[in-house]
Amino acid sequence: MPLQFNDPAITVAIVGCGGFIGSHLLDAVLCRTKWRVFGVDVDFYRIQHRLHDERCEFLNADLADPGVVERIAKFPVVVNLAAICTPSRYMAEAPAVIRSNYDHPAALAEACAKSGAWLIHFSTSEVYGRTLEDSGELDEESTGFVFGPVASSRWSYATAKLLTERFIAGLEGLNWTIVRPFNFVGPYMDFMPGVDGEGIPRVLASFSTALVRGEPLKLVNGGKARRTFTSVFDAIDFMFALFVARENALSQIFNVGNPDNEVSIADLAARMRRIYAHLKGVPEESLPVPEVVDGEAYYGRGYDDSMRRLPSVEKSSRLLGFRAQVPLDVVLEESLNWFIGHYSDAAD
Ligand code: NAD
Ligand code: UGA
């Protein structure tokens, strides 16, 4: 049975509801449905405006706590977004990254298998591993995986996510769907280092920070790697397509990406400089020129990369009728505009 959006008896548990994707999903569920939300996180700064909503109950708690896992699994729909998921942390905190991306979600999956909840688990496009410059479309059903050596701690995250996928898919009695996001971007993504987070955020926030601070954008190993950036608003539409087509989504893994938005990181830098100059009304030539940096010097020893991540989106189109729509320059302008406004007092 599809979930009825006007049914006030439905409560969806959103684990990681205070994060980038979680905060957008929370807003969308409250705006588009009559459902209630049980939200779990350890950080609520992005969702301050929702904390007193009468349709929400929030729990400030760690998914590592077995009692919290039991409470979450009592709800009929559980969306698990909680994870350590920034590349600079894969380098420095591999054991914590593995606990976060395998131990905690595996415990939640076991609890959902017992309770009968539908677990929608967020994995990652990183499970496709160390893809090469000439890798073609990555397909949920047939593409295999190659990772770097254990000494390349970058792969701690991807291998933990992949193990969780295998655990979920093999768990008897579990109603599950796995989502593999391909570089979602939009307002509220990550943080500005030194202001509301530490370390190196993902590329959109790294480049936005550099532009706002008047510093050169850093092109890791020349910016040759390619990504397909996907608007977080498309990602939320995907979630609603999933809710509607529940029966088609059970026991399925879905890539969620926008193959029309493929760019090299060097090209992304050029686009973001152009858009930033336009938004600020300054000549592009007045902005610092991007600087090439060595990957291990920038992120630390053990950095490695995926060179191309182009999703096949045939499956989500066929089973859910979903295809991402928002063009790259639109989402970049929207995100940069938000970043400039949000961090206007913190540029230095
Ligand atoms: P995010 O870091 O913004 O959000 C994650 C949220 O989970 C944070 O608010 C964090 O406080 C919370 N959290 C982490 N560990 C927790 C714990 N132990 N207990 C309770 N809360 C905890 O990340 P995001 O970009 O919103 O990503 C959400 C999920 O999607 C993650 O699983 C991530 O691996 C996956 N993903 C995201 C992207 C993307 O493009 N944003 C790409 C691939 C995969
Ligand atoms: C990211 C993260 O691993 C995960 O959050 C997520 O699971 C995954 O994307 C995904 O979307 O599936 P990655 O794309 O490598 O992985 O991370 P970014 O930090 O966004 O970097 C993208 C590319 O830009 C990499 O080649 C990186 O080396 C490069 N980069 C990053 C720069 O050239 N300069 C920077 O300042 C930051």
GROMACS .gro file of C-alpha atoms and ligand atoms in nm:
model
  429
    1MET     CA    1   0.000   0.000   0.000
    2PRO     CA    2   0.136   0.347  -0.087
    3LEU     CA    3   0.168   0.579   0.211
    4GLN     CA    4  -0.121   0.827   0.213
    5PHE     CA    5   0.012   1.181   0.255
    6ASN     CA    6  -0.308   1.298   0.422
    7ASP     CA    7  -0.301   1.026   0.691
    8PRO     CA    8  -0.222   1.186   1.030
    9ALA     CA    9  -0.180   0.841   1.187
   10ILE     CA   10   0.154   0.789   1.008
   11THR     CA   11   0.473   0.880   1.193
   12VAL     CA   12   0.804   0.872   1.009
   13ALA     CA   13   1.126   0.846   1.209
   14ILE     CA   14   1.404   1.060   1.059
   15VAL     CA   15   1.743   0.971   1.206
   16GLY     CA   16   1.991   1.249   1.132
   17CYS     CA   17   1.700   1.495   1.097
   18GLY     CA   18   1.929   1.788   1.182
   19GLY     CA   19   2.173   1.726   0.897
   20PHE     CA   20   2.185   1.866   0.544
   21ILE     CA   21   1.948   1.615   0.381
   22GLY     CA   22   1.753   1.550   0.703
   23SER     CA   23   1.663   1.916   0.751
   24HIS     CA   24   1.524   1.939   0.394
   25LEU     CA   25   1.335   1.612   0.435
   26LEU     CA   26   1.185   1.727   0.764
   27ASP     CA   27   1.062   2.051   0.606
   28ALA     CA   28   0.916   1.866   0.308
   29VAL     CA   29   0.736   1.603   0.518
   30LEU     CA   30   0.579   1.873   0.733
   31CYS     CA   31   0.480   2.085   0.431
   32ARG     CA   32   0.358   1.812   0.194
   33THR     CA   33   0.192   1.563   0.431
   34LYS     CA   34  -0.015   1.538   0.747
   35TRP     CA   35   0.233   1.290   0.901
   36ARG     CA   36   0.404   1.319   1.236
   37VAL     CA   37   0.784   1.305   1.268
   38PHE     CA   38   1.005   1.142   1.531
   39GLY     CA   39   1.339   1.316   1.473
   40VAL     CA   40   1.670   1.198   1.617
   41ASP     CA   41   2.003   1.377   1.603
   42VAL     CA   42   2.282   1.516   1.817
   43ASP     CA   43   2.279   1.852   1.636
   44PHE     CA   44   1.967   2.067   1.577
   45TYR     CA   45   2.102   2.398   1.453
   46ARG     CA   46   1.959   2.366   1.099
   47ILE     CA   47   1.607   2.289   1.228
   48GLN     CA   48   1.556   2.545   1.504
   49HIS     CA   49   1.242   2.668   1.326
   50ARG     CA   50   1.083   2.321   1.364
   51LEU     CA   51   1.168   2.242   1.725
   52HIS     CA   52   0.828   2.348   1.861
   53ASP     CA   53   0.617   2.205   1.578
   54GLU     CA   54   0.331   2.012   1.735
   55ARG     CA   55   0.360   1.733   1.477
   56CYS     CA   56   0.720   1.662   1.579
   57GLU     CA   57   0.893   1.487   1.865
   58PHE     CA   58   1.270   1.533   1.876
   59LEU     CA   59   1.522   1.323   2.060
   60ASN     CA   60   1.872   1.458   2.118
   61ALA     CA   61   2.047   1.121   2.129
   62ASP     CA   62   2.319   0.911   1.973
   63LEU     CA   63   2.231   0.617   1.746
   64ALA     CA   64   2.509   0.428   1.922
   65ASP     CA   65   2.268   0.385   2.218
   66PRO     CA   66   2.074   0.053   2.188
   67GLY     CA   67   1.777   0.204   2.374
   68VAL     CA   68   1.752   0.477   2.110
   69VAL     CA   69   1.763   0.215   1.833
   70GLU     CA   70   1.471   0.027   1.993
   71ARG     CA   71   1.264   0.346   2.017
   72ILE     CA   72   1.326   0.439   1.653
   73ALA     CA   73   1.234   0.094   1.519
   74LYS     CA   74   0.884   0.117   1.670
   75PHE     CA   75   0.777   0.359   1.393
   76PRO     CA   76   0.641   0.219   1.066
   77VAL     CA   77   0.881   0.416   0.841
   78VAL     CA   78   1.243   0.479   0.941
   79VAL     CA   79   1.472   0.697   0.728
   80ASN     CA   80   1.833   0.661   0.842
   81LEU     CA   81   2.057   0.952   0.743
   82ALA     CA   82   2.287   0.956   1.047
   83ALA     CA   83   2.653   0.912   0.958
   84ILE     CA   84   2.997   1.061   0.964
   85CYS     CA   85   3.027   1.152   0.597
   86THR     CA   86   3.290   1.419   0.528
   87PRO     CA   87   3.605   1.307   0.345
   88SER     CA   88   3.850   1.479   0.582
   89ARG     CA   89   3.708   1.269   0.868
   90TYR     CA   90   3.756   0.940   0.676
   91MET     CA   91   4.126   1.016   0.686
   92ALA     CA   92   4.163   1.091   1.056
   93GLU     CA   93   3.896   0.882   1.229
   94ALA     CA   94   3.859   0.553   1.043
   95PRO     CA   95   3.733   0.349   1.344
   96ALA     CA   96   3.465   0.610   1.428
   97VAL     CA   97   3.367   0.631   1.060
   98ILE     CA   98   3.326   0.251   1.045
   99ARG     CA   99   3.121   0.238   1.367
  100SER     CA  100   2.901   0.517   1.236
  101ASN     CA  101   2.853   0.366   0.890
  102TYR     CA  102   2.834  -0.002   0.981
  103ASP     CA  103   2.781  -0.081   1.352
  104HIS     CA  104   2.502   0.170   1.419
  105PRO     CA  105   2.299   0.118   1.100
  106ALA     CA  106   2.337  -0.261   1.128
  107ALA     CA  107   2.190  -0.252   1.480
  108LEU     CA  108   1.905  -0.033   1.353
  109ALA     CA  109   1.841  -0.274   1.065
  110GLU     CA  110   1.817  -0.570   1.306
  111ALA     CA  111   1.569  -0.380   1.523
  112CYS     CA  112   1.359  -0.289   1.215
  113ALA     CA  113   1.363  -0.654   1.101
  114LYS     CA  114   1.208  -0.747   1.438
  115SER     CA  115   0.954  -0.463   1.445
  116GLY     CA  116   0.848  -0.476   1.079
  117ALA     CA  117   0.939  -0.111   1.011
  118TRP     CA  118   1.029  -0.008   0.654
  119LEU     CA  119   1.394   0.098   0.673
  120ILE     CA  120   1.504   0.350   0.410
  121HIS     CA  121   1.880   0.353   0.453
  122PHE     CA  122   2.112   0.616   0.305
  123SER     CA  123   2.424   0.457   0.160
  124THR     CA  124   2.649   0.642  -0.088
  125SER     CA  125   2.774   0.659  -0.445
  126GLU     CA  126   3.116   0.601  -0.288
  127VAL     CA  127   3.037   0.228  -0.278
  128TYR     CA  128   3.131   0.227  -0.647
  129GLY     CA  129   3.483   0.280  -0.516
  130ARG     CA  130   3.795   0.382  -0.698
  131THR     CA  131   3.635   0.449  -1.035
  132LEU     CA  132   3.858   0.553  -1.326
  133GLU     CA  133   3.846   0.845  -1.569
  134ASP     CA  134   3.699   0.617  -1.835
  135SER     CA  135   3.446   0.438  -1.608
  136GLY     CA  136   3.102   0.435  -1.769
  137GLU     CA  137   2.757   0.447  -1.614
  138LEU     CA  138   2.738   0.295  -1.267
  139ASP     CA  139   2.451   0.055  -1.238
  140GLU     CA  140   2.289  -0.080  -0.920
  141GLU     CA  141   2.247  -0.434  -1.055
  142SER     CA  142   2.564  -0.510  -1.247
  143THR     CA  143   2.853  -0.277  -1.159
  144GLY     CA  144   3.124  -0.433  -0.938
  145PHE     CA  145   3.345  -0.252  -0.690
  146VAL     CA  146   3.719  -0.190  -0.653
  147PHE     CA  147   3.858  -0.006  -0.351
  148GLY     CA  148   4.207   0.121  -0.272
  149PRO     CA  149   4.440  -0.053  -0.026
  150VAL     CA  150   4.374  -0.053   0.348
  151ALA     CA  151   4.647   0.209   0.389
  152SER     CA  152   4.425   0.446   0.186
  153SER     CA  153   4.194   0.529   0.476
  154ARG     CA  154   3.966   0.721   0.241
  155TRP     CA  155   3.793   0.390   0.172
  156SER     CA  156   3.694   0.334   0.537
  157TYR     CA  157   3.362   0.508   0.470
  158ALA     CA  158   3.279   0.334   0.142
  159THR     CA  159   3.365  -0.014   0.268
  160ALA     CA  160   3.158   0.037   0.586
  161LYS     CA  161   2.861   0.162   0.379
  162LEU     CA  162   2.895  -0.134   0.143
  163LEU     CA  163   2.907  -0.383   0.430
  164THR     CA  164   2.588  -0.226   0.567
  165GLU     CA  165   2.420  -0.265   0.228
  166ARG     CA  166   2.514  -0.634   0.223
  167PHE     CA  167   2.396  -0.679   0.582
  168ILE     CA  168   2.061  -0.512   0.512
  169ALA     CA  169   2.004  -0.702   0.188
  170GLY     CA  170   2.073  -1.033   0.366
  171LEU     CA  171   1.865  -0.972   0.676
  172GLU     CA  172   1.565  -1.203   0.691
  173GLY     CA  173   1.229  -1.033   0.742
  174LEU     CA  174   1.352  -0.675   0.690
  175ASN     CA  175   1.148  -0.436   0.472
  176TRP     CA  176   1.426  -0.227   0.321
  177THR     CA  177   1.523   0.023   0.054
  178ILE     CA  178   1.878   0.153   0.002
  179VAL     CA  179   1.953   0.496  -0.144
  180ARG     CA  180   2.289   0.578  -0.304
  181PRO     CA  181   2.315   0.958  -0.330
  182PHE     CA  182   2.542   1.110  -0.593
  183ASN     CA  183   2.679   1.438  -0.451
  184PHE     CA  184   2.368   1.617  -0.334
  185VAL     CA  185   2.413   1.995  -0.311
  186GLY     CA  186   2.199   2.284  -0.193
  187PRO     CA  187   2.145   2.529   0.093
  188TYR     CA  188   2.263   2.411   0.436
  189MET     CA  189   2.526   2.178   0.297
  190ASP     CA  190   2.806   2.121   0.547
  191PHE     CA  191   2.974   2.412   0.722
  192MET     CA  192   3.222   2.698   0.703
  193PRO     CA  193   3.548   2.582   0.866
  194GLY     CA  194   3.625   2.774   1.184
  195VAL     CA  195   3.268   2.908   1.208
  196ASP     CA  196   3.031   2.613   1.251
  197GLY     CA  197   3.255   2.314   1.187
  198GLU     CA  198   3.615   2.199   1.164
  199GLY     CA  199   3.810   2.013   0.897
  200ILE     CA  200   3.749   2.015   0.522
  201PRO     CA  201   3.382   2.015   0.416
  202ARG     CA  202   3.264   1.862   0.089
  203VAL     CA  203   3.355   2.045  -0.228
  204LEU     CA  204   3.052   2.278  -0.257
  205ALA     CA  205   3.111   2.420   0.091
  206SER     CA  206   3.490   2.424   0.044
  207PHE     CA  207   3.461   2.631  -0.274
  208SER     CA  208   3.187   2.854  -0.129
  209THR     CA  209   3.402   2.925   0.178
  210ALA     CA  210   3.703   3.015  -0.036
  211LEU     CA  211   3.495   3.248  -0.255
  212VAL     CA  212   3.336   3.427   0.043
  213ARG     CA  213   3.678   3.463   0.212
  214GLY     CA  214   3.850   3.583  -0.106
  215GLU     CA  215   4.086   3.285  -0.106
  216PRO     CA  216   4.188   3.066  -0.403
  217LEU     CA  217   3.975   2.758  -0.469
  218LYS     CA  218   4.188   2.447  -0.413
  219LEU     CA  219   4.185   2.197  -0.701
  220VAL     CA  220   4.285   1.860  -0.558
  221ASN     CA  221   4.528   1.687  -0.797
  222GLY     CA  222   4.431   1.939  -1.067
  223GLY     CA  223   4.051   1.901  -1.038
  224LYS     CA  224   4.034   1.622  -1.299
  225ALA     CA  225   3.787   1.407  -1.102
  226ARG     CA  226   3.430   1.427  -1.227
  227ARG     CA  227   3.106   1.423  -1.029
  228THR     CA  228   2.735   1.450  -1.111
  229PHE     CA  229   2.595   1.706  -0.868
  230THR     CA  230   2.230   1.664  -0.772
  231SER     CA  231   1.999   1.925  -0.621
  232VAL     CA  232   1.886   1.834  -0.272
  233PHE     CA  233   1.536   1.939  -0.383
  234ASP     CA  234   1.545   1.667  -0.652
  235ALA     CA  235   1.660   1.429  -0.379
  236ILE     CA  236   1.357   1.516  -0.168
  237ASP     CA  237   1.129   1.460  -0.469
  238PHE     CA  238   1.293   1.120  -0.503
  239MET     CA  239   1.195   1.041  -0.142
  240PHE     CA  240   0.833   1.125  -0.215
  241ALA     CA  241   0.840   0.908  -0.529
  242LEU     CA  242   0.965   0.631  -0.299
  243PHE     CA  243   0.688   0.684  -0.045
  244VAL     CA  244   0.426   0.667  -0.323
  245ALA     CA  245   0.569   0.358  -0.492
  246ARG     CA  246   0.653   0.167  -0.173
  247GLU     CA  247   0.585  -0.182  -0.315
  248ASN     CA  248   0.819  -0.119  -0.610
  249ALA     CA  249   1.085   0.016  -0.375
  250LEU     CA  250   1.104  -0.276  -0.130
  251SER     CA  251   1.429  -0.480  -0.144
  252GLN     CA  252   1.573  -0.236  -0.398
  253ILE     CA  253   1.887  -0.022  -0.419
  254PHE     CA  254   1.853   0.309  -0.604
  255ASN     CA  255   2.115   0.545  -0.743
  256VAL     CA  256   1.992   0.902  -0.692
  257GLY     CA  257   2.183   1.135  -0.919
  258ASN     CA  258   2.162   1.368  -1.213
  259PRO     CA  259   2.369   1.244  -1.508
  260ASP     CA  260   2.296   1.570  -1.694
  261ASN     CA  261   2.497   1.758  -1.430
  262GLU     CA  262   2.833   1.589  -1.482
  263VAL     CA  263   3.137   1.819  -1.450
  264SER     CA  264   3.504   1.799  -1.366
  265ILE     CA  265   3.595   1.966  -1.037
  266ALA     CA  266   3.801   2.221  -1.235
  267ASP     CA  267   3.488   2.303  -1.436
  268LEU     CA  268   3.284   2.324  -1.114
  269ALA     CA  269   3.537   2.578  -0.981
  270ALA     CA  270   3.509   2.785  -1.299
  271ARG     CA  271   3.127   2.784  -1.282
  272MET     CA  272   3.120   2.876  -0.914
  273ARG     CA  273   3.365   3.167  -0.970
  274ARG     CA  274   3.150   3.297  -1.255
  275ILE     CA  275   2.827   3.269  -1.056
  276TYR     CA  276   2.984   3.424  -0.745
  277ALA     CA  277   3.119   3.721  -0.947
  278HIS     CA  278   2.772   3.768  -1.098
  279LEU     CA  279   2.598   3.754  -0.756
  280LYS     CA  280   2.844   4.002  -0.603
  281GLY     CA  281   2.853   4.228  -0.911
  282VAL     CA  282   3.232   4.210  -0.939
  283PRO     CA  283   3.451   4.117  -1.237
  284GLU     CA  284   3.545   3.749  -1.237
  285GLU     CA  285   3.910   3.843  -1.296
  286SER     CA  286   3.915   4.017  -0.956
  287LEU     CA  287   3.872   3.679  -0.780
  288PRO     CA  288   4.182   3.475  -0.686
  289VAL     CA  289   4.291   3.219  -0.945
  290PRO     CA  290   4.228   2.852  -0.838
  291GLU     CA  291   4.532   2.673  -0.701
  292VAL     CA  292   4.632   2.310  -0.766
  293VAL     CA  293   4.704   2.112  -0.446
  294ASP     CA  294   4.827   1.759  -0.387
  295GLY     CA  295   4.552   1.530  -0.248
  296GLU     CA  296   4.761   1.387   0.037
  297ALA     CA  297   4.900   1.728   0.129
  298TYR     CA  298   4.544   1.868   0.144
  299TYR     CA  299   4.353   1.584   0.313
  300GLY     CA  300   4.636   1.386   0.475
  301ARG     CA  301   4.816   1.058   0.410
  302GLY     CA  302   4.593   0.789   0.262
  303TYR     CA  303   4.380   1.018   0.043
  304ASP     CA  304   4.261   0.859  -0.279
  305ASP     CA  305   3.979   0.948  -0.519
  306SER     CA  306   3.703   0.827  -0.746
  307MET     CA  307   3.772   0.977  -1.086
  308ARG     CA  308   3.425   0.953  -1.238
  309ARG     CA  309   3.082   0.887  -1.089
  310LEU     CA  310   2.813   0.877  -1.352
  311PRO     CA  311   2.491   0.713  -1.228
  312SER     CA  312   2.259   0.500  -1.430
  313VAL     CA  313   1.916   0.636  -1.338
  314GLU     CA  314   1.718   0.387  -1.543
  315LYS     CA  315   1.599   0.192  -1.239
  316SER     CA  316   1.451   0.483  -1.046
  317SER     CA  317   1.288   0.604  -1.366
  318ARG     CA  318   1.139   0.260  -1.440
  319LEU     CA  319   1.027   0.161  -1.089
  320LEU     CA  320   0.945   0.500  -0.936
  321GLY     CA  321   0.890   0.731  -1.234
  322PHE     CA  322   1.157   0.961  -1.092
  323ARG     CA  323   1.421   1.162  -1.277
  324ALA     CA  324   1.621   1.455  -1.134
  325GLN     CA  325   1.545   1.787  -1.304
  326VAL     CA  326   1.740   2.080  -1.160
  327PRO     CA  327   2.027   2.198  -1.387
  328LEU     CA  328   2.372   2.243  -1.233
  329ASP     CA  329   2.399   2.621  -1.267
  330VAL     CA  330   2.058   2.667  -1.104
  331VAL     CA  331   2.150   2.467  -0.796
  332LEU     CA  332   2.494   2.629  -0.777
  333GLU     CA  333   2.347   2.980  -0.787
  334GLU     CA  334   2.083   2.892  -0.528
  335SER     CA  335   2.344   2.733  -0.298
  336LEU     CA  336   2.598   3.014  -0.332
  337ASN     CA  337   2.332   3.276  -0.275
  338TRP     CA  338   2.227   3.098   0.043
  339PHE     CA  339   2.590   3.056   0.157
  340ILE     CA  340   2.671   3.425   0.107
  341GLY     CA  341   2.363   3.531   0.306
  342HIS     CA  342   2.403   3.272   0.582
  343TYR     CA  343   2.770   3.346   0.647
  344SER     CA  344   2.761   3.721   0.579
  345ASP     CA  345   2.893   3.800   0.928
  346ALA     CA  346   3.159   3.533   0.922
  347ALA     CA  347   3.343   3.599   0.597
  348ASP     CA  348   3.679   3.650   0.768
  349NAD     P1  349   2.508   1.547   0.744
  349NAD     O1  350   2.639   1.526   0.811
  349NAD     O2  351   2.470   1.686   0.709
  349NAD     O3  352   2.391   1.484   0.832
  349NAD     C1  353   2.408   1.372   0.911
  349NAD     C2  354   2.336   1.398   1.043
  349NAD     O4  355   2.345   1.281   1.123
  349NAD     C3  356   2.402   1.513   1.124
  349NAD     O5  357   2.307   1.608   1.164
  349NAD     C4  358   2.463   1.442   1.242
  349NAD     O6  359   2.463   1.520   1.362
  349NAD     C5  360   2.374   1.318   1.255
  349NAD     N1  361   2.444   1.208   1.320
  349NAD     C6  362   2.564   1.157   1.288
  349NAD     N2  363   2.595   1.056   1.369
  349NAD     C7  364   2.491   1.043   1.455
  349NAD     C8  365   2.463   0.955   1.563
  349NAD     N3  366   2.552   0.860   1.598
  349NAD     N4  367   2.348   0.970   1.631
  349NAD     C9  368   2.258   1.066   1.596
  349NAD     N5  369   2.279   1.152   1.494
  349NAD    C10  370   2.394   1.140   1.425
  349NAD     O7  371   2.508   1.453   0.614
  349NAD     P2  372   2.409   1.454   0.490
  349NAD     O8  373   2.479   1.514   0.375
  349NAD     O9  374   2.276   1.504   0.528
  349NAD    O10  375   2.403   1.296   0.460
  349NAD    C11  376   2.301   1.215   0.516
  349NAD    C12  377   2.327   1.069   0.477
  349NAD    O11  378   2.335   1.056   0.335
  349NAD    C13  379   2.456   1.010   0.532
  349NAD    O12  380   2.434   0.876   0.566
  349NAD    C14  381   2.553   1.018   0.417
  349NAD    O13  382   2.652   0.918   0.426
  349NAD    C15  383   2.460   0.996   0.300
  349NAD     N6  384   2.511   1.060   0.179
  349NAD    C16  385   2.498   1.194   0.159
  349NAD    C17  386   2.549   1.248   0.041
  349NAD    C18  387   2.534   1.393   0.006
  349NAD    O14  388   2.560   1.427  -0.107
  349NAD     N7  389   2.494   1.481   0.097
  349NAD    C19  390   2.610   1.169  -0.052
  349NAD    C20  391   2.622   1.033  -0.026
  349NAD    C21  392   2.572   0.979   0.089
  350UGA     C1  393   3.156   1.273  -0.115
  350UGA     C2  394   3.165   1.222   0.027
  350UGA     O1  395   3.250   1.113   0.032
  350UGA     C3  396   3.040   1.171   0.084
  350UGA     O2  397   2.984   1.272   0.166
  350UGA     C4  398   2.934   1.127  -0.009
  350UGA     O3  399   2.897   1.000   0.034
  350UGA     C5  400   2.978   1.121  -0.153
  350UGA     O4  401   3.045   1.241  -0.187
  350UGA     C6  402   2.860   1.109  -0.245
  350UGA     O5  403   2.803   1.208  -0.286
  350UGA     O6  404   2.823   0.999  -0.275
  350UGA     P1  405   3.347   1.318  -0.281
  350UGA     O7  406   3.261   1.348  -0.399
  350UGA     O8  407   3.481   1.266  -0.314
  350UGA     O9  408   3.270   1.223  -0.184
  350UGA    O10  409   3.369   1.444  -0.184
  350UGA     P2  410   3.385   1.600  -0.209
  350UGA    O11  411   3.451   1.655  -0.091
  350UGA    O12  412   3.257   1.663  -0.244
  350UGA    O13  413   3.491   1.609  -0.327
  350UGA     C7  414   3.457   1.599  -0.464
  350UGA     C8  415   3.585   1.617  -0.544
  350UGA    O14  416   3.631   1.751  -0.528
  350UGA     C9  417   3.701   1.527  -0.504
  350UGA    O15  418   3.772   1.492  -0.619
  350UGA    C10  419   3.788   1.617  -0.418
  350UGA    O16  420   3.925   1.580  -0.420
  350UGA    C11  421   3.767   1.751  -0.486
  350UGA     N1  422   3.787   1.871  -0.400
  350UGA    C12  423   3.724   1.880  -0.280
  350UGA    C13  424   3.867   1.973  -0.444
  350UGA    O17  425   3.925   1.968  -0.555
  350UGA     N2  426   3.883   2.083  -0.365
  350UGA    C14  427   3.824   2.095  -0.245
  350UGA    O18  428   3.844   2.200  -0.177
  350UGA    C15  429   3.741   1.991  -0.200
   0.00000   0.00000   0.00000
